[in-house]
Each structure stands twice: as structure tokens, then as C-alpha cells.
Amino acid sequence: MGTYDPEQALRLVVNRVKEWYERLDGFTLNRSDQREFVNQVATVCGWAPADAGWVLLAALNDPDGPYGLLPAQLELLPEATRQAELLGSAVAALEDAEADHDRRVAAAMTVIGSLPRRHNITKDDPWGAACREVWARTEQLLAAQPADVRQTLFDALTVPEQDSDGRTTLIRCLLSAGGLDGSGWLDRLGGHARLGFNDWSYRLLKWTWESIATEYLAGRTHPAALATWRRTRIEHFVRDVGDADETLWPIPNVGEPWADRAIVDIEAMPEERRSAWRALLAHCLLGAEKARPTAAWQKSARLLLDAVGGDEFTARLDDWLPLVGLARSLPLRMTTCCRGHFADVPPRMLDRHNVGLLWGLIWMRAICPPSEDTLRSLGQIAERAARKIPGHGPASPKLANVAVGALIDADHPAALAQLARLASRLTYKSTLRIVEKGLTKHAEALGIGREDVEEMALPGFGLPLADKLGDCSYEVEVRGTDAAVVWRNADGKVVKAPPAQVRKDHGEEVKELKATVTDIGATLIGTRDRLEGLLRRDRTWTAEQWRERFLDHPLAGTLARRLIWTVDGVACCWGGDALRTVEDAVLEPADGATVRLWHPVDDSAAVGSWRDFLARHAITQPFKQAHREQYLLTDAERTTGTYSNRFAAHIVRQHRLNALLSRRGWSHVRHRNDGASYDMPWLALPDWELRAELGIAGIEDRGDDLMFDTMATDQLRIIREDGTPMPLEQVPAVVLSEVMRDVDLFVAAAGVGNDPNWYDGGPLGRYRDYWARNSFGDLTPRGETRREVLAELIPRLAIADRCTVTDKFLEVRGDLHTYRIHCGTGNILIAPDGRYLCIIPDSAKAKEPEMFLPFEGDSRLAEIISKALLLAADKKIKDPVILHQL
């Protein structure tokens, strides 16, 4: 330690504190200052050469010594002396040739833990000189330690999610002498999405790859670490290191169910077949990131398929593809906003290396004849990959696009059916545009409209579907917008599941039946959404087309027969065994008659009669039609002319709003608090050559990524194709009503005013008044409809004598209190003092009654009924959270 003067450094450390006291009135050392003084004294004295450290400590502890310590410094001197002695002993141990492994490791950790912060080495004073010397000497001592000591220290320092000042320098000097084993590091690495979680880890790129390669050559594979390495190369665009990783086994990255299954299947094969599959998978990776497979790629792919066997390839892949997009089998950690900040990887986040592999596998599957199983899986993959993961966007847009591309190119009716289903299910615009282009391509090839293709491609799934398997029989029942299998044993008795013997003898048939039922349910929901979307369209059919595509269609008919239509202007609905008018007269349309979907705005005088018709025939509509809210132009909107303020100045949560916008077919972008200008949400209305635009503005962001959490709604406008706003009086009444209904839904479902969790007013309570006004204020048209339905339903309940429907509330008389449930929000007040009762919907455990409801899809209506049943028997409530409020 001959390059700096320890006495000068110590005097500087002591005098700096003295200067603070002299310069600043009332100054006292805080905990950080105290810790810094102790550490600096210990560093100078502990690293001082020979006996100089002991001399300095003696001088510091001498009351008449040269340093004249202040009382505050004297109080800290015993701790500083202790640490200096400990550090001096540690340095001596590292220099002692006789010290054993454990002593050296303990000494090294003491030295590392006492190092001054790296930024001090740049200071041009005695303290800076001391810090430079300490760091240089530490590096020398660590590099000189035996390999087993350095290995232990390396393993202690290279722990993901741990970091400290100068750790990169320390790790580098431990590696500099060579001889370290990377297996432990690879085991620790496997639980992370990629390298780069700290600065020091990114510096280990080259050494990590060398460790993987060395272990692999020695016959020791680290699949999870290899997967992390591959993701690192992709995410950080590493091109000069480890480009041979794609040929190492396992070629699929572990941690995803489909990849795990593929690895197990291939490893169980004989060596020759394993080699053929490995070559095929390696080739699949060569096609990643390309829009279309090249001719050369396809030529090689055919040769590799011949080596594996086309039938075996399709059978294996058809077994793996349904697992794509399921939750990860190996949880991972990842950095969030910046290095050093960690979170769990969302379980449905797709591995980008595996996406590249699937890319090639899907292309290779397209070379083989298509099957319904494959096409179903491709549709499922497209939907899962395009589904948004909160905070991350779609799981994998590229994979979704590749799957859709394969469906477009497939010459099979099931492919068209999947595209039609995706057109009504996808919300990610980029992939949805590809689906729409594909449908348009098929439509042009057939010489018909794109919507005609969607309707004609709707599969019937062989409904009505019933058969026998062994001693059991089954029947697929469509229940609303869901499907279920009803099993019966040999005696005809309904059972929950087929017996074990049936599952054993007919496993493939049972598996296929389960997949079909899942497809039926998904297609029903997509068809329902498409039919509801037609309410704002100007679409017509001939009666012949309508019967074929809707009324008599085995799947669509289960929905269409519960809706009201107009045939040449005459409203009708299926009732009993025939098509009937509202007066129950049988209607038999001519083949050339024009059919439209009925809308209550066009026939408001008949709404009551149609509601009676539905009740008389016990028809539950798949969505609100006869009970649909009507939003008619108000005087205020006639005054404003080209915009509406009906739903302005509401506070909504952006993530909920965006989900609803996507669900209802609106285009949108996420808004950040970064000063940029963002497009407003808008809805295309192509039949009318218009678009609706909703104004929104950010209020508060989340802080970490500047994404707005809360937004304020503003004006609603209807815009012409030339960009000019249309006067609202000129907007077709149906269009205006449907657009208004969407915005009412956004405010109701995404607004903080309807959320019981915002009872406290949100951040700093600033929205408390707003919450109170909206939670218990006047009913919107949606709330009015719900109140009317409740007035019809309540008399049928066993608690009818305890309930009264008022202007805004459903009043329920319990044994302990009387409760007022708001018909719009479902929030509750305890009468007579108006005390708020918080019941989160999940807390309302009362079983919903089995009763006729006139429509599906209103979860708030079911919630209100469930709360009423619970509160009517309030003495039986056992939930402690609710009881505490009562």
C-alpha cells in the first residue's frame, strides 16, 4: 500500500465531518453519515500497511491525540475500531499461504462487504487514492486465490436478482485466473427469462456460452439454461457468440407443455429416428422470421419429412399443437422496467425461440394433407397467440399471423370455418386484418361477398350429435351459448362422466368429442357476437339464404330461433314449431322475401308485445334484443349539433376500457403520459360510410411505464368519410343508439364509479364524491332496462314478499336491516341511514335461482338477484367481511 498516505486519508475523513459541523448550524450525523464515517475509518486503517493501521487506531482512540474527534465521532469510534481490526485480519488471511479454504472464503467475503463504492476511485484527493489502492489490491488478492476458493466466491456473487456496487469487477477478476466450473451458474440461470437482469450478468455472455458448450461436450445438458441462453441471443440481438446453440439438444426450449411433450416423445425413439427428428427440427428454425418459406427451404423440408415419415410427422405434430399457448410448465423470472427490477414472467407468454420453431413446423405441416385436427389447432394457436397479456400486449403476433396464413392457404372447408370463427373472436387488429384479407380472398375466388363466406363456412359439427361408446351413450346439448356432453350408462341413467373402461377402450373418441364440444362453445360465442354486431349493420338476406345459414342451420339455428327478424317488413320469431308474428300468427316467407334482424328503435311501439311473446314462449334471447336499451337523441344533443356530452366527464380504468373497446370492435391505442399525441378510440361503420369517435384524456399514470391508469371520457362524435363531423340529427337512429349503447357499456363496466373497490375514492380519496354520485345516481338506459326486468322477475322469487322495486333501487328487507341495491351498479346502501355495504360479487355466495330470464349476458342482473337472495336471509350470512359491516 505504498501509493497513498493512510494518515492523510484518515485526516481527510475526520476533518470532513468537522467541516460539516462548523458550516451548518444544528448539524447532526444521520444514520447514513454515521455508517459512512465508520466504513471510511475502517477502510483506511484496515488496509494500511504493516503496523500503520494499529498506530492510526491508537492515535484515534487517544483523547490527547492529533485528530481531536468530535463527541459524535467518539461515539462511533468503538465500532470503527472493531471493523478495522476485522478487515485487517481478513486481508492478512488472504495473504497467508497457510490459510485453509473456509478461512479464505470468510476473509474474502469480509473484504468484499467492506469495499468503498466504485465511484470514489475517481476522486482526486487522499480518500480517492486510498479507494483506488483498495480496489486494485482486492482484485489482486481475489485473482491469486486457489480455484476452489474462487469457485465458492463466484457462486456466491453470481446469484440472479442480487447486485452490489462493483460486482462486475469482482466477478471478472475471479474468472481471470481460469479453472472455474460453470455448472452451478447454469443451474441458477435456468429460472430466468434471459441474461441481462443485472449489468454483471450481461458481462457473462461469452463465459455462459462457453460453459454450456463445455458441459454439453461432457455429456451434461442444462436444458433450462440453454433455453435462457437462446432467449438472450434473440432479445439482445447477440450474433457473434453461441450461434451453434440451435443444433444442441433439446432443440425446443423446455418450459412449455408442447415443447416438453415433443422432447419426451423424441427422446423415447430409437437413435436413427431421433437423428431424423433432430435434423427436421433444426431445419424448422431456419425459416423463422421469414414471411413465406422459400423454394429451397421447402425442398429440404420434403426430404426431411421423407426421412421422418409423413404420417408419423402429422400424427406427432397433431398431438403437440393443441398444447401450444397453454401456461408454462417452468416458471420464469424477468426484469421489468429496468435491470434490477424483477417480476414473474406471465405464464402464457410464449418463448420466442419456440415461436421460431413452430413457425417452421407449421410450414412443414402445410406440405402434408390437412386434417380437421390440425386446422382446429391452428385456429386455437392464432387465438391464443393474439390474446393480450396485461402489460405486454399480444402473446405472439408473429405466431398468430403464421397460423392464420396456414389456414388461408389450406384447401379444406374446416380452414374456412376457423377463419370465420377467428373473424368474430380476434381483437388484435393486425392479425384480424390478415383474417379478413383471407376471407376476402376466398370470397373473390367463389364470386360472393366476404360476409357470405363467413356465414356459409359456419360448421354444423354434425349436430344433433349423439352416439354410443361401449355400454355408454352420449348426447351433445347446446345450452344457450355453451355446449355440454350428457352421458348415460347402460341403464340409461345420466352420469357425470363415462366409466373408466369406456375412457380406456375409446380414449381417442372421448378426446375428439371433448375437443368438438370445446369448438362448439367457442363457435357459439363467436356467432352470437357476430349476430349482435349485425344490429348496427344494414345487412339483408333472401329468405332462402336466411333459412339455410341461420334458421335451419344446426348450430346458428340455436341462436337465430331465439331472435326477432323482419321478413318483408313483418317482424317474426320462432315460437314452438313455426315462425310466428307477435300475435302468434304463423308466417311462411317466400324464398325471395327480404330478411333483416329486427331492432327495437325501428319498432319501439311493439317492444312490450315482443317481451310478452318471449315470456309466453319461454324464449331466452342470446343477447338483449326486445329488452335492448334505446338511446334516442336528446334536446341537449340537438343543441350541441355534432357531438354528444351524454357520457363525458366519467373516470374509467384504461386497461378495462381497452378490453371492452376490443370486445365491441372499436380500434384503439394505449395512451401514455409521455407528451405524445394518440388517436382516439373509433368504430368503423362501413355500411353507412361513417365512423364513431370517443374523446378520452389521461388523468393519472402508473409511474413505472407512464401508462395511464385512469382516463376521463369526453365528447362522442360521428365522422363522415371526409373527416367532417355529421350532425347527430342526420345519423341513422339505429346507428346512434348502438354507438351510444357501446359507450354506456364502457362507462358502466370500466368506470370507477361502479367499482366497489373504489369506495374510498381511489388515490388520496379524490374521486370519493364522483364515486358516490355514480354508484347511486340516476339510472342510465341500461339501468332502466334492468329495473324493468327485475320488476317482472322478483314476483317469481321465494323472497318476493321481502322485495320492492323503486325508482332506482331494489329494496330488500332482511331480518337485521333493509337494503337498497342500485339497479344500475349493483352497489348497496343500508337503510335508513344510507350506510354503504361493500359486497364484492364473489362474496355473494347465495345460489342463483333456476328461473326464466328473457336474455343472456347481463352479469350485473344475476349479481343483483344473488345479492338480494343473500341479504333477504341476512341472519344466515357467515362471511366475516360482510358480518363485520352489518
XYZ file of C-alpha atoms in Angstrom, residues 1-17 19 37 40-41 43-45 48-49 52-53 55-57 59-60 66-67 73 123-132:
46
model
C 0.000 0.000 0.000
C 2.697 2.450 -0.910
C 0.823 4.637 -3.424
C -1.185 6.624 -0.916
C -0.669 8.086 2.557
C -3.122 6.475 5.031
C -2.551 9.187 7.606
C -3.633 11.894 5.137
C -6.626 9.875 4.071
C -7.701 9.360 7.696
C -7.291 13.046 8.484
C -9.447 13.925 5.469
C -12.187 11.520 6.644
C -12.162 13.024 10.159
C -11.953 16.657 9.084
C -14.765 16.367 6.535
C -17.229 15.656 9.346
C -16.326 20.917 8.487
C -17.740 7.565 8.734
C -14.196 5.004 5.800
C -12.196 4.802 9.038
C -11.137 1.041 5.209
C -8.181 3.365 5.789
C -6.965 1.623 8.952
C -2.948 0.391 5.998
C 0.443 -1.354 5.536
C 0.454 1.539 10.420
C -3.191 0.608 10.890
C -0.831 3.112 15.042
C -3.635 5.087 13.400
C -6.288 3.385 15.515
C -3.995 7.760 17.724
C -7.726 7.972 17.064
C -3.714 14.624 16.952
C -7.209 14.184 15.472
C -17.217 10.783 16.200
C -11.843 11.462 -6.609
C -8.642 13.498 -6.737
C -7.842 13.554 -3.037
C -6.232 11.253 -0.427
C -9.522 9.381 0.077
C -9.824 8.738 -3.677
C -6.232 7.496 -3.767
C -6.988 5.132 -0.879
C -10.065 3.773 -2.684
C -8.114 3.144 -5.872
